[in-house]
Amino acid sequence: MDPKGSNGSGLQDEHITDLLMFGFLQNCSNYNFQKELQVLGHDLYLPAGLRENHDDELQTDGSQYSHFVLESQETDSESQDEIIQNIARQLAHIGDRMDRSVPPRLVNHLAIQFMNGNLSEEDRRECLAAALEQVMQTHPKDMEKEKTMLILTMLLAKKVADHTPSLLHDVFRTSVNFINQNLLTYVRNLVRNEMD
């Protein structure tokens, strides 16, 4: 699976994919991993506007929980983050319409694979890729391939986390890595086109 992909991804690219994936999950309807998603949002250092509950937290050492934001990049970053959030919202709505096309047994099998602690990150990406390939075969071809792959990758992550909420962090990270390896150019272009 290498449609218009790129193997190298920098911190900015990872941030974009993190925001896109998080926004997708946050905007999907009917999910059972609200608490895990809030924890993930804090772990990712997301902008306060994307986190639903962003109270200052007192840490065990007595210091206040803080998020790292570079002042000089804040305005550009905020507008880019808003654009990414809008894209995520649109993709989530499409994902909601595609939701029923993902067989429950495929989700169950993928969740079982993610529960296997002996699998490496690469093995998990391969499991995700195999599941994606199966879902792609049964999906209508009226949407561009990269967009379908992106939505279905995020939808599979959502469905695995919905099946087993404790897997959210692992399936999130694996999906982000998969997107960065296989769909990064498409994601970059999606964001760039919206910014123009």
mmCIF file with all atom_site columns, N, CA, C and O in Angstrom, residues 60-99:
data_model
loop_
_atom_site.group_PDB
_atom_site.id
_atom_site.type_symbol
_atom_site.label_atom_id
_atom_site.label_alt_id
_atom_site.label_comp_id
_atom_site.label_asym_id
_atom_site.label_entity_id
_atom_site.label_seq_id
_atom_site.pdbx_PDB_ins_code
_atom_site.Cartn_x
_atom_site.Cartn_y
_atom_site.Cartn_z
_atom_site.occupancy
_atom_site.B_iso_or_equiv
_atom_site.pdbx_formal_charge
_atom_site.auth_seq_id
_atom_site.auth_comp_id
_atom_site.auth_asym_id
_atom_site.auth_atom_id
_atom_site.pdbx_PDB_model_num
ATOM 1   N N  . THR A 1 60 ? 1.428   15.430 40.368 1.00 0.00 ? 60 THR A N  1
ATOM 2   C CA . THR A 1 60 ? 1.841   14.815 41.627 1.00 0.00 ? 60 THR A CA 1
ATOM 3   C C  . THR A 1 60 ? 3.001   15.566 42.280 1.00 0.00 ? 60 THR A C  1
ATOM 4   O O  . THR A 1 60 ? 3.167   15.505 43.494 1.00 0.00 ? 60 THR A O  1
ATOM 5   N N  . ASP A 1 61 ? 3.798   16.296 41.508 1.00 0.00 ? 61 ASP A N  1
ATOM 6   C CA . ASP A 1 61 ? 4.894   17.071 42.083 1.00 0.00 ? 61 ASP A CA 1
ATOM 7   C C  . ASP A 1 61 ? 4.441   18.462 42.518 1.00 0.00 ? 61 ASP A C  1
ATOM 8   O O  . ASP A 1 61 ? 5.245   19.284 42.957 1.00 0.00 ? 61 ASP A O  1
ATOM 9   N N  . GLY A 1 62 ? 3.148   18.762 42.395 1.00 0.00 ? 62 GLY A N  1
ATOM 10  C CA . GLY A 1 62 ? 2.607   20.040 42.841 1.00 0.00 ? 62 GLY A CA 1
ATOM 11  C C  . GLY A 1 62 ? 2.576   21.114 41.771 1.00 0.00 ? 62 GLY A C  1
ATOM 12  O O  . GLY A 1 62 ? 2.051   22.197 41.980 1.00 0.00 ? 62 GLY A O  1
ATOM 13  N N  . SER A 1 63 ? 3.148   20.835 40.598 1.00 0.00 ? 63 SER A N  1
ATOM 14  C CA . SER A 1 63 ? 3.159   21.837 39.534 1.00 0.00 ? 63 SER A CA 1
ATOM 15  C C  . SER A 1 63 ? 1.874   21.753 38.723 1.00 0.00 ? 63 SER A C  1
ATOM 16  O O  . SER A 1 63 ? 1.156   20.763 38.782 1.00 0.00 ? 63 SER A O  1
ATOM 17  N N  . GLN A 1 64 ? 1.582   22.815 37.978 1.00 0.00 ? 64 GLN A N  1
ATOM 18  C CA . GLN A 1 64 ? 0.402   22.830 37.126 1.00 0.00 ? 64 GLN A CA 1
ATOM 19  C C  . GLN A 1 64 ? 0.708   22.102 35.823 1.00 0.00 ? 64 GLN A C  1
ATOM 20  O O  . GLN A 1 64 ? 1.806   22.217 35.277 1.00 0.00 ? 64 GLN A O  1
ATOM 21  N N  . TYR A 1 65 ? -0.256  21.360 35.317 1.00 0.00 ? 65 TYR A N  1
ATOM 22  C CA . TYR A 1 65 ? -0.149  20.693 34.026 1.00 0.00 ? 65 TYR A CA 1
ATOM 23  C C  . TYR A 1 65 ? -0.124  21.776 32.962 1.00 0.00 ? 65 TYR A C  1
ATOM 24  O O  . TYR A 1 65 ? -0.923  22.700 32.984 1.00 0.00 ? 65 TYR A O  1
ATOM 25  N N  . SER A 1 66 ? 0.803   21.688 32.030 1.00 0.00 ? 66 SER A N  1
ATOM 26  C CA . SER A 1 66 ? 0.868   22.716 30.998 1.00 0.00 ? 66 SER A CA 1
ATOM 27  C C  . SER A 1 66 ? 1.073   22.080 29.638 1.00 0.00 ? 66 SER A C  1
ATOM 28  O O  . SER A 1 66 ? 1.541   20.955 29.528 1.00 0.00 ? 66 SER A O  1
ATOM 29  N N  . HIS A 1 67 ? 0.685   22.814 28.616 1.00 0.00 ? 67 HIS A N  1
ATOM 30  C CA . HIS A 1 67 ? 0.868   22.379 27.242 1.00 0.00 ? 67 HIS A CA 1
ATOM 31  C C  . HIS A 1 67 ? 1.871   23.317 26.602 1.00 0.00 ? 67 HIS A C  1
ATOM 32  O O  . HIS A 1 67 ? 1.850   24.514 26.835 1.00 0.00 ? 67 HIS A O  1
ATOM 33  N N  . PHE A 1 68 ? 2.745   22.756 25.783 1.00 0.00 ? 68 PHE A N  1
ATOM 34  C CA . PHE A 1 68 ? 3.809   23.532 25.192 1.00 0.00 ? 68 PHE A CA 1
ATOM 35  C C  . PHE A 1 68 ? 3.350   24.172 23.894 1.00 0.00 ? 68 PHE A C  1
ATOM 36  O O  . PHE A 1 68 ? 2.981   23.480 22.965 1.00 0.00 ? 68 PHE A O  1
ATOM 37  N N  . VAL A 1 69 ? 3.356   25.497 23.860 1.00 0.00 ? 69 VAL A N  1
ATOM 38  C CA . VAL A 1 69 ? 2.969   26.231 22.658 1.00 0.00 ? 69 VAL A CA 1
ATOM 39  C C  . VAL A 1 69 ? 4.042   27.286 22.406 1.00 0.00 ? 69 VAL A C  1
ATOM 40  O O  . VAL A 1 69 ? 4.399   28.036 23.291 1.00 0.00 ? 69 VAL A O  1
ATOM 41  N N  . LEU A 1 70 ? 4.563   27.300 21.206 1.00 0.00 ? 70 LEU A N  1
ATOM 42  C CA . LEU A 1 70 ? 5.545   28.308 20.856 1.00 0.00 ? 70 LEU A CA 1
ATOM 43  C C  . LEU A 1 70 ? 4.808   29.571 20.455 1.00 0.00 ? 70 LEU A C  1
ATOM 44  O O  . LEU A 1 70 ? 3.986   29.561 19.544 1.00 0.00 ? 70 LEU A O  1
ATOM 45  N N  . GLU A 1 71 ? 5.077   30.673 21.134 1.00 0.00 ? 71 GLU A N  1
ATOM 46  C CA . GLU A 1 71 ? 4.346   31.926 20.922 1.00 0.00 ? 71 GLU A CA 1
ATOM 47  C C  . GLU A 1 71 ? 4.380   32.407 19.475 1.00 0.00 ? 71 GLU A C  1
ATOM 48  O O  . GLU A 1 71 ? 3.382   32.819 18.930 1.00 0.00 ? 71 GLU A O  1
ATOM 49  N N  . SER A 1 72 ? 5.526   32.350 18.834 1.00 0.00 ? 72 SER A N  1
ATOM 50  C CA . SER A 1 72 ? 5.648   32.904 17.479 1.00 0.00 ? 72 SER A CA 1
ATOM 51  C C  . SER A 1 72 ? 4.859   32.116 16.440 1.00 0.00 ? 72 SER A C  1
ATOM 52  O O  . SER A 1 72 ? 4.494   32.651 15.406 1.00 0.00 ? 72 SER A O  1
ATOM 53  N N  . GLN A 1 73 ? 4.597   30.849 16.722 1.00 0.00 ? 73 GLN A N  1
ATOM 54  C CA . GLN A 1 73 ? 3.888   30.022 15.758 1.00 0.00 ? 73 GLN A CA 1
ATOM 55  C C  . GLN A 1 73 ? 2.415   29.875 16.103 1.00 0.00 ? 73 GLN A C  1
ATOM 56  O O  . GLN A 1 73 ? 1.677   29.222 15.387 1.00 0.00 ? 73 GLN A O  1
ATOM 57  N N  . GLU A 1 74 ? 1.980   30.478 17.193 1.00 0.00 ? 74 GLU A N  1
ATOM 58  C CA . GLU A 1 74 ? 0.638   30.231 17.712 1.00 0.00 ? 74 GLU A CA 1
ATOM 59  C C  . GLU A 1 74 ? -0.464  30.585 16.714 1.00 0.00 ? 74 GLU A C  1
ATOM 60  O O  . GLU A 1 74 ? -1.372  29.802 16.484 1.00 0.00 ? 74 GLU A O  1
ATOM 61  N N  . THR A 1 75 ? -0.426  31.751 16.096 1.00 0.00 ? 75 THR A N  1
ATOM 62  C CA . THR A 1 75 ? -1.498  32.175 15.194 1.00 0.00 ? 75 THR A CA 1
ATOM 63  C C  . THR A 1 75 ? -1.599  31.279 13.970 1.00 0.00 ? 75 THR A C  1
ATOM 64  O O  . THR A 1 75 ? -2.680  30.793 13.638 1.00 0.00 ? 75 THR A O  1
ATOM 65  N N  . ASP A 1 76 ? -0.468  31.037 13.297 1.00 0.00 ? 76 ASP A N  1
ATOM 66  C CA . ASP A 1 76 ? -0.475  30.154 12.132 1.00 0.00 ? 76 ASP A CA 1
ATOM 67  C C  . ASP A 1 76 ? -0.913  28.751 12.522 1.00 0.00 ? 76 ASP A C  1
ATOM 68  O O  . ASP A 1 76 ? -1.699  28.115 11.821 1.00 0.00 ? 76 ASP A O  1
ATOM 69  N N  . SER A 1 77 ? -0.397  28.284 13.646 1.00 0.00 ? 77 SER A N  1
ATOM 70  C CA . SER A 1 77 ? -0.718  26.945 14.105 1.00 0.00 ? 77 SER A CA 1
ATOM 71  C C  . SER A 1 77 ? -2.205  26.823 14.442 1.00 0.00 ? 77 SER A C  1
ATOM 72  O O  . SER A 1 77 ? -2.833  25.821 14.119 1.00 0.00 ? 77 SER A O  1
ATOM 73  N N  . GLU A 1 78 ? -2.770  27.850 15.075 1.00 0.00 ? 78 GLU A N  1
ATOM 74  C CA . GLU A 1 78 ? -4.195  27.810 15.427 1.00 0.00 ? 78 GLU A CA 1
ATOM 75  C C  . GLU A 1 78 ? -5.060  27.766 14.185 1.00 0.00 ? 78 GLU A C  1
ATOM 76  O O  . GLU A 1 78 ? -6.028  26.999 14.130 1.00 0.00 ? 78 GLU A O  1
ATOM 77  N N  . SER A 1 79 ? -4.729  28.560 13.171 1.00 0.00 ? 79 SER A N  1
ATOM 78  C CA . SER A 1 79 ? -5.545  28.529 11.959 1.00 0.00 ? 79 SER A CA 1
ATOM 79  C C  . SER A 1 79 ? -5.387  27.197 11.241 1.00 0.00 ? 79 SER A C  1
ATOM 80  O O  . SER A 1 79 ? -6.358  26.648 10.718 1.00 0.00 ? 79 SER A O  1
ATOM 81  N N  . GLN A 1 80 ? -4.184  26.651 11.221 1.00 0.00 ? 80 GLN A N  1
ATOM 82  C CA . GLN A 1 80 ? -3.979  25.340 10.611 1.00 0.00 ? 80 GLN A CA 1
ATOM 83  C C  . GLN A 1 80 ? -4.728  24.273 11.411 1.00 0.00 ? 80 GLN A C  1
ATOM 84  O O  . GLN A 1 80 ? -5.362  23.395 10.829 1.00 0.00 ? 80 GLN A O  1
ATOM 85  N N  . ASP A 1 81 ? -4.683  24.361 12.735 1.00 0.00 ? 81 ASP A N  1
ATOM 86  C CA . ASP A 1 81 ? -5.394  23.400 13.577 1.00 0.00 ? 81 ASP A CA 1
ATOM 87  C C  . ASP A 1 81 ? -6.897  23.461 13.331 1.00 0.00 ? 81 ASP A C  1
ATOM 88  O O  . ASP A 1 81 ? -7.564  22.424 13.291 1.00 0.00 ? 81 ASP A O  1
ATOM 89  N N  . GLU A 1 82 ? -7.430  24.658 13.147 1.00 0.00 ? 82 GLU A N  1
ATOM 90  C CA . GLU A 1 82 ? -8.857  24.808 12.850 1.00 0.00 ? 82 GLU A CA 1
ATOM 91  C C  . GLU A 1 82 ? -9.199  24.180 11.503 1.00 0.00 ? 82 GLU A C  1
ATOM 92  O O  . GLU A 1 82 ? -10.236 23.524 11.358 1.00 0.00 ? 82 GLU A O  1
ATOM 93  N N  . ILE A 1 83 ? -8.340  24.366 10.521 1.00 0.00 ? 83 ILE A N  1
ATOM 94  C CA . ILE A 1 83 ? -8.547  23.774 9.195  1.00 0.00 ? 83 ILE A CA 1
ATOM 95  C C  . ILE A 1 83 ? -8.523  22.251 9.305  1.00 0.00 ? 83 ILE A C  1
ATOM 96  O O  . ILE A 1 83 ? -9.387  21.564 8.742  1.00 0.00 ? 83 ILE A O  1
ATOM 97  N N  . ILE A 1 84 ? -7.558  21.732 10.038 1.00 0.00 ? 84 ILE A N  1
ATOM 98  C CA . ILE A 1 84 ? -7.462  20.280 10.219 1.00 0.00 ? 84 ILE A CA 1
ATOM 99  C C  . ILE A 1 84 ? -8.705  19.759 10.934 1.00 0.00 ? 84 ILE A C  1
ATOM 100 O O  . ILE A 1 84 ? -9.265  18.717 10.561 1.00 0.00 ? 84 ILE A O  1
ATOM 101 N N  . GLN A 1 85 ? -9.176  20.502 11.930 1.00 0.00 ? 85 GLN A N  1
ATOM 102 C CA . GLN A 1 85 ? -10.383 20.095 12.662 1.00 0.00 ? 85 GLN A CA 1
ATOM 103 C C  . GLN A 1 85 ? -11.599 20.089 11.726 1.00 0.00 ? 85 GLN A C  1
ATOM 104 O O  . GLN A 1 85 ? -12.433 19.184 11.798 1.00 0.00 ? 85 GLN A O  1
ATOM 105 N N  . ASN A 1 86 ? -11.702 21.065 10.841 1.00 0.00 ? 86 ASN A N  1
ATOM 106 C CA . ASN A 1 86 ? -12.807 21.097 9.872  1.00 0.00 ? 86 ASN A CA 1
ATOM 107 C C  . ASN A 1 86 ? -12.735 19.913 8.906  1.00 0.00 ? 86 ASN A C  1
ATOM 108 O O  . ASN A 1 86 ? -13.762 19.304 8.585  1.00 0.00 ? 86 ASN A O  1
ATOM 109 N N  . ILE A 1 87 ? -11.531 19.599 8.450  1.00 0.00 ? 87 ILE A N  1
ATOM 110 C CA . ILE A 1 87 ? -11.348 18.443 7.571  1.00 0.00 ? 87 ILE A CA 1
ATOM 111 C C  . ILE A 1 87 ? -11.756 17.170 8.325  1.00 0.00 ? 87 ILE A C  1
ATOM 112 O O  . ILE A 1 87 ? -12.474 16.318 7.791  1.00 0.00 ? 87 ILE A O  1
ATOM 113 N N  . ALA A 1 88 ? -11.300 17.046 9.568  1.00 0.00 ? 88 ALA A N  1
ATOM 114 C CA . ALA A 1 88 ? -11.627 15.872 10.381 1.00 0.00 ? 88 ALA A CA 1
ATOM 115 C C  . ALA A 1 88 ? -13.138 15.730 10.553 1.00 0.00 ? 88 ALA A C  1
ATOM 116 O O  . ALA A 1 88 ? -13.686 14.625 10.472 1.00 0.00 ? 88 ALA A O  1
ATOM 117 N N  . ARG A 1 89 ? -13.801 16.837 10.766 1.00 0.00 ? 89 ARG A N  1
ATOM 118 C CA . ARG A 1 89 ? -15.265 16.830 10.933 1.00 0.00 ? 89 ARG A CA 1
ATOM 119 C C  . ARG A 1 89 ? -15.943 16.313 9.661  1.00 0.00 ? 89 ARG A C  1
ATOM 120 O O  . ARG A 1 89 ? -16.836 15.470 9.722  1.00 0.00 ? 89 ARG A O  1
ATOM 121 N N  . GLN A 1 90 ? -15.499 16.815 8.497  1.00 0.00 ? 90 GLN A N  1
ATOM 122 C CA . GLN A 1 90 ? -16.072 16.364 7.225  1.00 0.00 ? 90 GLN A CA 1
ATOM 123 C C  . GLN A 1 90 ? -15.819 14.874 6.999  1.00 0.00 ? 90 GLN A C  1
ATOM 124 O O  . GLN A 1 90 ? -16.721 14.137 6.586  1.00 0.00 ? 90 GLN A O  1
ATOM 125 N N  . LEU A 1 91 ? -14.590 14.436 7.288  1.00 0.00 ? 91 LEU A N  1
ATOM 126 C CA . LEU A 1 91 ? -14.250 13.022 7.110  1.00 0.00 ? 91 LEU A CA 1
ATOM 127 C C  . LEU A 1 91 ? -15.042 12.140 8.078  1.00 0.00 ? 91 LEU A C  1
ATOM 128 O O  . LEU A 1 91 ? -15.454 11.028 7.719  1.00 0.00 ? 91 LEU A O  1
ATOM 129 N N  . ALA A 1 92 ? -15.267 12.623 9.296  1.00 0.00 ? 92 ALA A N  1
ATOM 130 C CA . ALA A 1 92 ? -16.042 11.861 10.281 1.00 0.00 ? 92 ALA A CA 1
ATOM 131 C C  . ALA A 1 92 ? -17.481 11.672 9.822  1.00 0.00 ? 92 ALA A C  1
ATOM 132 O O  . ALA A 1 92 ? -18.064 10.602 10.005 1.00 0.00 ? 92 ALA A O  1
ATOM 133 N N  . HIS A 1 93 ? -18.057 12.705 9.212  1.00 0.00 ? 93 HIS A N  1
ATOM 134 C CA . HIS A 1 93 ? -19.432 12.579 8.699  1.00 0.00 ? 93 HIS A CA 1
ATOM 135 C C  . HIS A 1 93 ? -19.497 11.533 7.593  1.00 0.00 ? 93 HIS A C  1
ATOM 136 O O  . HIS A 1 93 ? -20.436 10.739 7.537  1.00 0.00 ? 93 HIS A O  1
ATOM 137 N N  . ILE A 1 94 ? -18.500 11.522 6.727  1.00 0.00 ? 94 ILE A N  1
ATOM 138 C CA . ILE A 1 94 ? -18.447 10.497 5.679  1.00 0.00 ? 94 ILE A CA 1
ATOM 139 C C  . ILE A 1 94 ? -18.242 9.128  6.330  1.00 0.00 ? 94 ILE A C  1
ATOM 140 O O  . ILE A 1 94 ? -18.884 8.144  5.959  1.00 0.00 ? 94 ILE A O  1
ATOM 141 N N  . GLY A 1 95 ? -17.359 9.082  7.319  1.00 0.00 ? 95 GLY A N  1
ATOM 142 C CA . GLY A 1 95 ? -17.104 7.831  8.041  1.00 0.00 ? 95 GLY A CA 1
ATOM 143 C C  . GLY A 1 95 ? -18.350 7.289  8.709  1.00 0.00 ? 95 GLY A C  1
ATOM 144 O O  . GLY A 1 95 ? -18.589 6.071  8.715  1.00 0.00 ? 95 GLY A O  1
ATOM 145 N N  . ASP A 1 96 ? -19.172 8.172  9.260  1.00 0.00 ? 96 ASP A N  1
ATOM 146 C CA . ASP A 1 96 ? -20.429 7.724  9.873  1.00 0.00 ? 96 ASP A CA 1
ATOM 147 C C  . ASP A 1 96 ? -21.328 7.036  8.851  1.00 0.00 ? 96 ASP A C  1
ATOM 148 O O  . ASP A 1 96 ? -21.997 6.049  9.156  1.00 0.00 ? 96 ASP A O  1
ATOM 149 N N  . ARG A 1 97 ? -21.326 7.553  7.630  1.00 0.00 ? 97 ARG A N  1
ATOM 150 C CA . ARG A 1 97 ? -22.150 6.929  6.574  1.00 0.00 ? 97 ARG A CA 1
ATOM 151 C C  . ARG A 1 97 ? -21.564 5.578  6.136  1.00 0.00 ? 97 ARG A C  1
ATOM 152 O O  . ARG A 1 97 ? -22.296 4.704  5.690  1.00 0.00 ? 97 ARG A O  1
ATOM 153 N N  . MET A 1 98 ? -20.250 5.420  6.253  1.00 0.00 ? 98 MET A N  1
ATOM 154 C CA . MET A 1 98 ? -19.580 4.182  5.840  1.00 0.00 ? 98 MET A CA 1
ATOM 155 C C  . MET A 1 98 ? -19.550 3.143  6.967  1.00 0.00 ? 98 MET A C  1
ATOM 156 O O  . MET A 1 98 ? -19.216 1.985  6.729  1.00 0.00 ? 98 MET A O  1
ATOM 157 N N  . ASP A 1 99 ? -19.905 3.554  8.159  1.00 0.00 ? 99 ASP A N  1
ATOM 158 C CA . ASP A 1 99 ? -19.744 2.744  9.366  1.00 0.00 ? 99 ASP A CA 1
ATOM 159 C C  . ASP A 1 99 ? -20.309 1.333  9.233  1.00 0.00 ? 99 ASP A C  1
ATOM 160 O O  . ASP A 1 99 ? -19.680 0.357  9.634  1.00 0.00 ? 99 ASP A O  1
#
